[in-house]
Amino acid sequence: MSALNRLQEKITQLKTGYEAIKQQNEELRNQLTTMSSSQSEQEMLINNLRAEAEKVESLESTVETLKRELLEKDAEIEKIIAQVEALLA
């Protein structure tokens, strides 16, 4: 009977170990799922930031173009004012 008891005890230990490993496996799967979704979320945020950066660059380019046009128009206005002043003199 002693051998049978030892065998039953060993089986009980193995079952306990199996349950513990099963629980750890479930926890690791949950962590992996969380990490995966977190990584996907980070990638989405990075892509959004890249898109926003492209918009900013485009807007900066537009602003620079408008500044150049404004300077050109200011120069044209100054010429017209000078011509009007010359005509009035």
PDB file of N, CA and C in Angstrom:
ATOM      1  N   MET A   1       0.817  -1.187   0.000  1.00  0.00           N
ATOM      2  CA  MET A   1       0.000   0.000   0.000  1.00  0.00           C
ATOM      3  C   MET A   1       0.856   1.244   0.000  1.00  0.00           C
ATOM      4  N   SER A   2       1.996   1.154   0.530  1.00  0.00           N
ATOM      5  CA  SER A   2       2.886   2.296   0.617  1.00  0.00           C
ATOM      6  C   SER A   2       3.246   2.808  -0.781  1.00  0.00           C
ATOM      7  N   ALA A   3       3.513   1.904  -1.699  1.00  0.00           N
ATOM      8  CA  ALA A   3       3.837   2.305  -3.067  1.00  0.00           C
ATOM      9  C   ALA A   3       2.637   2.970  -3.724  1.00  0.00           C
ATOM     10  N   LEU A   4       1.447   2.434  -3.449  1.00  0.00           N
ATOM     11  CA  LEU A   4       0.219   3.011  -3.996  1.00  0.00           C
ATOM     12  C   LEU A   4      -0.005   4.418  -3.436  1.00  0.00           C
ATOM     13  N   ASN A   5       0.240   4.607  -2.162  1.00  0.00           N
ATOM     14  CA  ASN A   5       0.106   5.926  -1.555  1.00  0.00           C
ATOM     15  C   ASN A   5       1.089   6.930  -2.157  1.00  0.00           C
ATOM     16  N   ARG A   6       2.307   6.476  -2.333  1.00  0.00           N
ATOM     17  CA  ARG A   6       3.323   7.356  -2.933  1.00  0.00           C
ATOM     18  C   ARG A   6       2.929   7.729  -4.362  1.00  0.00           C
ATOM     19  N   LEU A   7       2.407   6.754  -5.089  1.00  0.00           N
ATOM     20  CA  LEU A   7       1.968   7.008  -6.458  1.00  0.00           C
ATOM     21  C   LEU A   7       0.799   7.991  -6.477  1.00  0.00           C
ATOM     22  N   GLN A   8      -0.142   7.832  -5.573  1.00  0.00           N
ATOM     23  CA  GLN A   8      -1.276   8.758  -5.499  1.00  0.00           C
ATOM     24  C   GLN A   8      -0.802  10.164  -5.115  1.00  0.00           C
ATOM     25  N   GLU A   9       0.149  10.222  -4.192  1.00  0.00           N
ATOM     26  CA  GLU A   9       0.699  11.512  -3.788  1.00  0.00           C
ATOM     27  C   GLU A   9       1.412  12.179  -4.967  1.00  0.00           C
ATOM     28  N   LYS A  10       2.155  11.372  -5.705  1.00  0.00           N
ATOM     29  CA  LYS A  10       2.868  11.896  -6.880  1.00  0.00           C
ATOM     30  C   LYS A  10       1.863  12.406  -7.918  1.00  0.00           C
ATOM     31  N   ILE A  11       0.774  11.680  -8.137  1.00  0.00           N
ATOM     32  CA  ILE A  11      -0.269  12.084  -9.082  1.00  0.00           C
ATOM     33  C   ILE A  11      -0.904  13.393  -8.621  1.00  0.00           C
ATOM     34  N   THR A  12      -1.161  13.509  -7.324  1.00  0.00           N
ATOM     35  CA  THR A  12      -1.733  14.742  -6.772  1.00  0.00           C
ATOM     36  C   THR A  12      -0.784  15.908  -7.001  1.00  0.00           C
ATOM     37  N   GLN A  13       0.491  15.714  -6.784  1.00  0.00           N
ATOM     38  CA  GLN A  13       1.493  16.762  -6.999  1.00  0.00           C
ATOM     39  C   GLN A  13       1.529  17.175  -8.481  1.00  0.00           C
ATOM     40  N   LEU A  14       1.475  16.183  -9.346  1.00  0.00           N
ATOM     41  CA  LEU A  14       1.495  16.468 -10.782  1.00  0.00           C
ATOM     42  C   LEU A  14       0.253  17.250 -11.199  1.00  0.00           C
ATOM     43  N   LYS A  15      -0.902  16.878 -10.647  1.00  0.00           N
ATOM     44  CA  LYS A  15      -2.132  17.616 -10.953  1.00  0.00           C
ATOM     45  C   LYS A  15      -2.024  19.057 -10.476  1.00  0.00           C
ATOM     46  N   THR A  16      -1.492  19.238  -9.271  1.00  0.00           N
ATOM     47  CA  THR A  16      -1.326  20.585  -8.720  1.00  0.00           C
ATOM     48  C   THR A  16      -0.365  21.393  -9.593  1.00  0.00           C
ATOM     49  N   GLY A  17       0.734  20.775  -9.969  1.00  0.00           N
ATOM     50  CA  GLY A  17       1.708  21.439 -10.852  1.00  0.00           C
ATOM     51  C   GLY A  17       1.104  21.769 -12.205  1.00  0.00           C
ATOM     52  N   TYR A  18       0.312  20.840 -12.730  1.00  0.00           N
ATOM     53  CA  TYR A  18      -0.349  21.059 -14.013  1.00  0.00           C
ATOM     54  C   TYR A  18      -1.302  22.249 -13.938  1.00  0.00           C
ATOM     55  N   GLU A  19      -2.082  22.329 -12.858  1.00  0.00           N
ATOM     56  CA  GLU A  19      -3.031  23.436 -12.692  1.00  0.00           C
ATOM     57  C   GLU A  19      -2.284  24.773 -12.579  1.00  0.00           C
ATOM     58  N   ALA A  20      -1.163  24.760 -11.859  1.00  0.00           N
ATOM     59  CA  ALA A  20      -0.371  25.982 -11.709  1.00  0.00           C
ATOM     60  C   ALA A  20       0.193  26.419 -13.062  1.00  0.00           C
ATOM     61  N   ILE A  21       0.701  25.473 -13.826  1.00  0.00           N
ATOM     62  CA  ILE A  21       1.245  25.783 -15.150  1.00  0.00           C
ATOM     63  C   ILE A  21       0.134  26.270 -16.079  1.00  0.00           C
ATOM     64  N   LYS A  22      -1.022  25.661 -15.977  1.00  0.00           N
ATOM     65  CA  LYS A  22      -2.167  26.065 -16.790  1.00  0.00           C
ATOM     66  C   LYS A  22      -2.558  27.513 -16.472  1.00  0.00           C
ATOM     67  N   GLN A  23      -2.565  27.863 -15.192  1.00  0.00           N
ATOM     68  CA  GLN A  23      -2.890  29.221 -14.768  1.00  0.00           C
ATOM     69  C   GLN A  23      -1.830  30.208 -15.278  1.00  0.00           C
ATOM     70  N   GLN A  24      -0.556  29.850 -15.151  1.00  0.00           N
ATOM     71  CA  GLN A  24       0.520  30.711 -15.643  1.00  0.00           C
ATOM     72  C   GLN A  24       0.409  30.900 -17.153  1.00  0.00           C
ATOM     73  N   ASN A  25       0.077  29.839 -17.848  1.00  0.00           N
ATOM     74  CA  ASN A  25      -0.083  29.903 -19.297  1.00  0.00           C
ATOM     75  C   ASN A  25      -1.194  30.879 -19.670  1.00  0.00           C
ATOM     76  N   GLU A  26      -2.305  30.820 -18.948  1.00  0.00           N
ATOM     77  CA  GLU A  26      -3.426  31.729 -19.200  1.00  0.00           C
ATOM     78  C   GLU A  26      -3.015  33.178 -18.940  1.00  0.00           C
ATOM     79  N   GLU A  27      -2.282  33.407 -17.852  1.00  0.00           N
ATOM     80  CA  GLU A  27      -1.806  34.752 -17.540  1.00  0.00           C
ATOM     81  C   GLU A  27      -0.868  35.274 -18.626  1.00  0.00           C
ATOM     82  N   LEU A  28       0.026  34.407 -19.096  1.00  0.00           N
ATOM     83  CA  LEU A  28       0.958  34.802 -20.163  1.00  0.00           C
ATOM     84  C   LEU A  28       0.211  35.107 -21.457  1.00  0.00           C
ATOM     85  N   ARG A  29      -0.805  34.335 -21.757  1.00  0.00           N
ATOM     86  CA  ARG A  29      -1.613  34.610 -22.954  1.00  0.00           C
ATOM     87  C   ARG A  29      -2.299  35.967 -22.835  1.00  0.00           C
ATOM     88  N   ASN A  30      -2.833  36.250 -21.652  1.00  0.00           N
ATOM     89  CA  ASN A  30      -3.480  37.542 -21.435  1.00  0.00           C
ATOM     90  C   ASN A  30      -2.482  38.694 -21.597  1.00  0.00           C
ATOM     91  N   GLN A  31      -1.291  38.512 -21.041  1.00  0.00           N
ATOM     92  CA  GLN A  31      -0.252  39.537 -21.179  1.00  0.00           C
ATOM     93  C   GLN A  31       0.125  39.734 -22.639  1.00  0.00           C
ATOM     94  N   LEU A  32       0.253  38.644 -23.360  1.00  0.00           N
ATOM     95  CA  LEU A  32       0.604  38.709 -24.777  1.00  0.00           C
ATOM     96  C   LEU A  32      -0.476  39.436 -25.565  1.00  0.00           C
ATOM     97  N   THR A  33      -1.716  39.155 -25.266  1.00  0.00           N
ATOM     98  CA  THR A  33      -2.829  39.827 -25.937  1.00  0.00           C
ATOM     99  C   THR A  33      -2.800  41.319 -25.637  1.00  0.00           C
ATOM    100  N   THR A  34      -2.572  41.661 -24.377  1.00  0.00           N
ATOM    101  CA  THR A  34      -2.503  43.061 -23.977  1.00  0.00           C
ATOM    102  C   THR A  34      -1.343  43.752 -24.675  1.00  0.00           C
ATOM    103  N   MET A  35      -0.193  43.102 -24.718  1.00  0.00           N
ATOM    104  CA  MET A  35       0.978  43.691 -25.379  1.00  0.00           C
ATOM    105  C   MET A  35       0.723  43.861 -26.863  1.00  0.00           C
ATOM    106  N   SER A  36       0.082  42.888 -27.457  1.00  0.00           N
ATOM    107  CA  SER A  36      -0.196  42.941 -28.888  1.00  0.00           C
ATOM    108  C   SER A  36      -1.119  44.104 -29.214  1.00  0.00           C
ATOM    109  N   SER A  37      -2.175  44.255 -28.427  1.00  0.00           N
ATOM    110  CA  SER A  37      -3.103  45.351 -28.690  1.00  0.00           C
ATOM    111  C   SER A  37      -2.436  46.688 -28.378  1.00  0.00           C
ATOM    112  N   SER A  38      -1.581  46.717 -27.377  1.00  0.00           N
ATOM    113  CA  SER A  38      -0.859  47.939 -27.030  1.00  0.00           C
ATOM    114  C   SER A  38       0.090  48.309 -28.164  1.00  0.00           C
ATOM    115  N   GLN A  39       0.752  47.316 -28.742  1.00  0.00           N
ATOM    116  CA  GLN A  39       1.668  47.565 -29.855  1.00  0.00           C
ATOM    117  C   GLN A  39       0.886  48.079 -31.064  1.00  0.00           C
ATOM    118  N   SER A  40      -0.254  47.488 -31.327  1.00  0.00           N
ATOM    119  CA  SER A  40      -1.088  47.941 -32.439  1.00  0.00           C
ATOM    120  C   SER A  40      -1.530  49.382 -32.205  1.00  0.00           C
ATOM    121  N   GLU A  41      -1.887  49.681 -30.975  1.00  0.00           N
ATOM    122  CA  GLU A  41      -2.308  51.034 -30.634  1.00  0.00           C
ATOM    123  C   GLU A  41      -1.148  52.018 -30.828  1.00  0.00           C
ATOM    124  N   GLN A  42       0.045  51.620 -30.423  1.00  0.00           N
ATOM    125  CA  GLN A  42       1.221  52.483 -30.604  1.00  0.00           C
ATOM    126  C   GLN A  42       1.501  52.709 -32.084  1.00  0.00           C
ATOM    127  N   GLU A  43       1.389  51.653 -32.883  1.00  0.00           N
ATOM    128  CA  GLU A  43       1.611  51.800 -34.320  1.00  0.00           C
ATOM    129  C   GLU A  43       0.590  52.745 -34.938  1.00  0.00           C
ATOM    130  N   MET A  44      -0.659  52.646 -34.479  1.00  0.00           N
ATOM    131  CA  MET A  44      -1.696  53.534 -34.979  1.00  0.00           C
ATOM    132  C   MET A  44      -1.376  54.984 -34.604  1.00  0.00           C
ATOM    133  N   LEU A  45      -0.939  55.197 -33.366  1.00  0.00           N
ATOM    134  CA  LEU A  45      -0.582  56.548 -32.928  1.00  0.00           C
ATOM    135  C   LEU A  45       0.601  57.096 -33.717  1.00  0.00           C
ATOM    136  N   ILE A  46       1.577  56.255 -33.990  1.00  0.00           N
ATOM    137  CA  ILE A  46       2.743  56.675 -34.775  1.00  0.00           C
ATOM    138  C   ILE A  46       2.309  57.070 -36.174  1.00  0.00           C
ATOM    139  N   ASN A  47       1.431  56.274 -36.778  1.00  0.00           N
ATOM    140  CA  ASN A  47       0.933  56.597 -38.112  1.00  0.00           C
ATOM    141  C   ASN A  47       0.151  57.905 -38.103  1.00  0.00           C
ATOM    142  N   ASN A  48      -0.644  58.118 -37.057  1.00  0.00           N
ATOM    143  CA  ASN A  48      -1.383  59.382 -36.937  1.00  0.00           C
ATOM    144  C   ASN A  48      -0.429  60.563 -36.805  1.00  0.00           C
ATOM    145  N   LEU A  49       0.630  60.378 -36.012  1.00  0.00           N
ATOM    146  CA  LEU A  49       1.617  61.447 -35.853  1.00  0.00           C
ATOM    147  C   LEU A  49       2.326  61.750 -37.173  1.00  0.00           C
ATOM    148  N   ARG A  50       2.634  60.719 -37.920  1.00  0.00           N
ATOM    149  CA  ARG A  50       3.281  60.919 -39.226  1.00  0.00           C
ATOM    150  C   ARG A  50       2.355  61.700 -40.161  1.00  0.00           C
ATOM    151  N   ALA A  51       1.085  61.337 -40.158  1.00  0.00           N
ATOM    152  CA  ALA A  51       0.115  62.040 -41.002  1.00  0.00           C
ATOM    153  C   ALA A  51       0.003  63.498 -40.582  1.00  0.00           C
ATOM    154  N   GLU A  52      -0.030  63.743 -39.279  1.00  0.00           N
ATOM    155  CA  GLU A  52      -0.103  65.120 -38.787  1.00  0.00           C
ATOM    156  C   GLU A  52       1.164  65.887 -39.152  1.00  0.00           C
ATOM    157  N   ALA A  53       2.314  65.243 -39.080  1.00  0.00           N
ATOM    158  CA  ALA A  53       3.573  65.896 -39.441  1.00  0.00           C
ATOM    159  C   ALA A  53       3.575  66.276 -40.921  1.00  0.00           C
ATOM    160  N   GLU A  54       3.037  65.394 -41.751  1.00  0.00           N
ATOM    161  CA  GLU A  54       2.937  65.708 -43.185  1.00  0.00           C
ATOM    162  C   GLU A  54       2.017  66.904 -43.414  1.00  0.00           C
ATOM    163  N   LYS A  55       0.911  66.963 -42.671  1.00  0.00           N
ATOM    164  CA  LYS A  55      -0.001  68.101 -42.797  1.00  0.00           C
ATOM    165  C   LYS A  55       0.708  69.391 -42.387  1.00  0.00           C
ATOM    166  N   VAL A  56       1.463  69.322 -41.296  1.00  0.00           N
ATOM    167  CA  VAL A  56       2.186  70.501 -40.814  1.00  0.00           C
ATOM    168  C   VAL A  56       3.192  70.959 -41.869  1.00  0.00           C
ATOM    169  N   GLU A  57       3.921  70.031 -42.441  1.00  0.00           N
ATOM    170  CA  GLU A  57       4.894  70.382 -43.476  1.00  0.00           C
ATOM    171  C   GLU A  57       4.198  71.036 -44.664  1.00  0.00           C
ATOM    172  N   SER A  58       3.065  70.497 -45.055  1.00  0.00           N
ATOM    173  CA  SER A  58       2.312  71.057 -46.169  1.00  0.00           C
ATOM    174  C   SER A  58       1.850  72.474 -45.835  1.00  0.00           C
ATOM    175  N   LEU A  59       1.344  72.656 -44.624  1.00  0.00           N
ATOM    176  CA  LEU A  59       0.888  73.985 -44.205  1.00  0.00           C
ATOM    177  C   LEU A  59       2.058  74.964 -44.128  1.00  0.00           C
ATOM    178  N   GLU A  60       3.202  74.511 -43.646  1.00  0.00           N
ATOM    179  CA  GLU A  60       4.380  75.383 -43.585  1.00  0.00           C
ATOM    180  C   GLU A  60       4.800  75.807 -44.984  1.00  0.00           C
ATOM    181  N   SER A  61       4.729  74.878 -45.910  1.00  0.00           N
ATOM    182  CA  SER A  61       5.067  75.191 -47.300  1.00  0.00           C
ATOM    183  C   SER A  61       4.098  76.227 -47.862  1.00  0.00           C
ATOM    184  N   THR A  62       2.821  76.045 -47.569  1.00  0.00           N
ATOM    185  CA  THR A  62       1.799  76.995 -48.031  1.00  0.00           C
ATOM    186  C   THR A  62       2.047  78.372 -47.423  1.00  0.00           C
ATOM    187  N   VAL A  63       2.375  78.417 -46.147  1.00  0.00           N
ATOM    188  CA  VAL A  63       2.648  79.691 -45.474  1.00  0.00           C
ATOM    189  C   VAL A  63       3.845  80.379 -46.127  1.00  0.00           C
ATOM    190  N   GLU A  64       4.890  79.641 -46.417  1.00  0.00           N
ATOM    191  CA  GLU A  64       6.075  80.225 -47.057  1.00  0.00           C
ATOM    192  C   GLU A  64       5.726  80.784 -48.443  1.00  0.00           C
ATOM    193  N   THR A  65       4.917  80.039 -49.194  1.00  0.00           N
ATOM    194  CA  THR A  65       4.485  80.513 -50.509  1.00  0.00           C
ATOM    195  C   THR A  65       3.678  81.803 -50.380  1.00  0.00           C
ATOM    196  N   LEU A  66       2.773  81.838 -49.423  1.00  0.00           N
ATOM    197  CA  LEU A  66       1.951  83.031 -49.212  1.00  0.00           C
ATOM    198  C   LEU A  66       2.803  84.216 -48.752  1.00  0.00           C
ATOM    199  N   LYS A  67       3.799  83.970 -47.939  1.00  0.00           N
ATOM    200  CA  LYS A  67       4.693  85.054 -47.512  1.00  0.00           C
ATOM    201  C   LYS A  67       5.434  85.644 -48.707  1.00  0.00           C
ATOM    202  N   ARG A  68       5.918  84.771 -49.591  1.00  0.00           N
ATOM    203  CA  ARG A  68       6.621  85.258 -50.789  1.00  0.00           C
ATOM    204  C   ARG A  68       5.676  86.088 -51.657  1.00  0.00           C
ATOM    205  N   GLU A  69       4.462  85.578 -51.849  1.00  0.00           N
ATOM    206  CA  GLU A  69       3.481  86.309 -52.653  1.00  0.00           C
ATOM    207  C   GLU A  69       3.144  87.650 -52.013  1.00  0.00           C
ATOM    208  N   LEU A  70       3.039  87.674 -50.693  1.00  0.00           N
ATOM    209  CA  LEU A  70       2.745  88.914 -49.982  1.00  0.00           C
ATOM    210  C   LEU A  70       3.870  89.927 -50.167  1.00  0.00           C
ATOM    211  N   LEU A  71       5.098  89.463 -50.090  1.00  0.00           N
ATOM    212  CA  LEU A  71       6.236  90.364 -50.312  1.00  0.00           C
ATOM    213  C   LEU A  71       6.223  90.919 -51.737  1.00  0.00           C
ATOM    214  N   GLU A  72       5.898  90.048 -52.706  1.00  0.00           N
ATOM    215  CA  GLU A  72       5.816  90.502 -54.100  1.00  0.00           C
ATOM    216  C   GLU A  72       4.711  91.550 -54.255  1.00  0.00           C
ATOM    217  N   LYS A  73       3.566  91.286 -53.665  1.00  0.00           N
ATOM    218  CA  LYS A  73       2.442  92.233 -53.754  1.00  0.00           C
ATOM    219  C   LYS A  73       2.782  93.555 -53.061  1.00  0.00           C
ATOM    220  N   ASP A  74       3.453  93.464 -51.904  1.00  0.00           N
ATOM    221  CA  ASP A  74       3.881  94.684 -51.222  1.00  0.00           C
ATOM    222  C   ASP A  74       4.810  95.505 -52.112  1.00  0.00           C
ATOM    223  N   ALA A  75       5.719  94.841 -52.803  1.00  0.00           N
ATOM    224  CA  ALA A  75       6.637  95.546 -53.697  1.00  0.00           C
ATOM    225  C   ALA A  75       5.870  96.193 -54.845  1.00  0.00           C
ATOM    226  N   GLU A  76       4.895  95.463 -55.391  1.00  0.00           N
ATOM    227  CA  GLU A  76       4.074  96.023 -56.469  1.00  0.00           C
ATOM    228  C   GLU A  76       3.290  97.253 -55.979  1.00  0.00           C
ATOM    229  N   ILE A  77       2.733  97.159 -54.781  1.00  0.00           N
ATOM    230  CA  ILE A  77       1.980  98.283 -54.212  1.00  0.00           C
ATOM    231  C   ILE A  77       2.904  99.489 -54.019  1.00  0.00           C
ATOM    232  N   GLU A  78       4.104  99.230 -53.513  1.00  0.00           N
ATOM    233  CA  GLU A  78       5.069 100.330 -53.326  1.00  0.00           C
ATOM    234  C   GLU A  78       5.398 100.992 -54.664  1.00  0.00           C
ATOM    235  N   LYS A  79       5.521 100.204 -55.727  1.00  0.00           N
ATOM    236  CA  LYS A  79       5.797 100.768 -57.061  1.00  0.00           C
ATOM    237  C   LYS A  79       4.619 101.635 -57.511  1.00  0.00           C
ATOM    238  N   ILE A  80       3.412 101.121 -57.309  1.00  0.00           N
ATOM    239  CA  ILE A  80       2.211 101.862 -57.718  1.00  0.00           C
ATOM    240  C   ILE A  80       2.124 103.177 -56.936  1.00  0.00           C
ATOM    241  N   ILE A  81       2.387 103.100 -55.633  1.00  0.00           N
ATOM    242  CA  ILE A  81       2.351 104.325 -54.806  1.00  0.00           C
ATOM    243  C   ILE A  81       3.388 105.313 -55.315  1.00  0.00           C
ATOM    244  N   ALA A  82       4.565 104.809 -55.626  1.00  0.00           N
ATOM    245  CA  ALA A  82       5.619 105.698 -56.122  1.00  0.00           C
ATOM    246  C   ALA A  82       5.196 106.329 -57.455  1.00  0.00           C
ATOM    247  N   GLN A  83       4.564 105.536 -58.330  1.00  0.00           N
ATOM    248  CA  GLN A  83       4.099 106.062 -59.620  1.00  0.00           C
ATOM    249  C   GLN A  83       3.012 107.114 -59.427  1.00  0.00           C
ATOM    250  N   VAL A  84       2.078 106.851 -58.519  1.00  0.00           N
ATOM    251  CA  VAL A  84       0.992 107.812 -58.237  1.00  0.00           C
ATOM    252  C   VAL A  84       1.593 109.109 -57.685  1.00  0.00           C
ATOM    253  N   GLU A  85       2.540 108.979 -56.776  1.00  0.00           N
ATOM    254  CA  GLU A  85       3.187 110.151 -56.204  1.00  0.00           C
ATOM    255  C   GLU A  85       3.934 110.940 -57.282  1.00  0.00           C
ATOM    256  N   ALA A  86       4.546 110.210 -58.213  1.00  0.00           N
ATOM    257  CA  ALA A  86       5.282 110.886 -59.297  1.00  0.00           C
ATOM    258  C   ALA A  86       4.298 111.611 -60.210  1.00  0.00           C
ATOM    259  N   LEU A  87       3.136 111.003 -60.452  1.00  0.00           N
ATOM    260  CA  LEU A  87       2.134 111.647 -61.294  1.00  0.00           C
ATOM    261  C   LEU A  87       1.539 112.886 -60.635  1.00  0.00           C
ATOM    262  N   LEU A  88       1.386 112.804 -59.326  1.00  0.00           N
ATOM    263  CA  LEU A  88       0.797 113.920 -58.583  1.00  0.00           C
ATOM    264  C   LEU A  88       1.802 115.058 -58.395  1.00  0.00           C
ATOM    265  N   ALA A  89       3.064 114.771 -58.520  1.00  0.00           N
ATOM    266  CA  ALA A  89       4.068 115.811 -58.266  1.00  0.00           C
ATOM    267  C   ALA A  89       4.268 116.751 -59.419  1.00  0.00           C
TER     268      ALA A  89
END
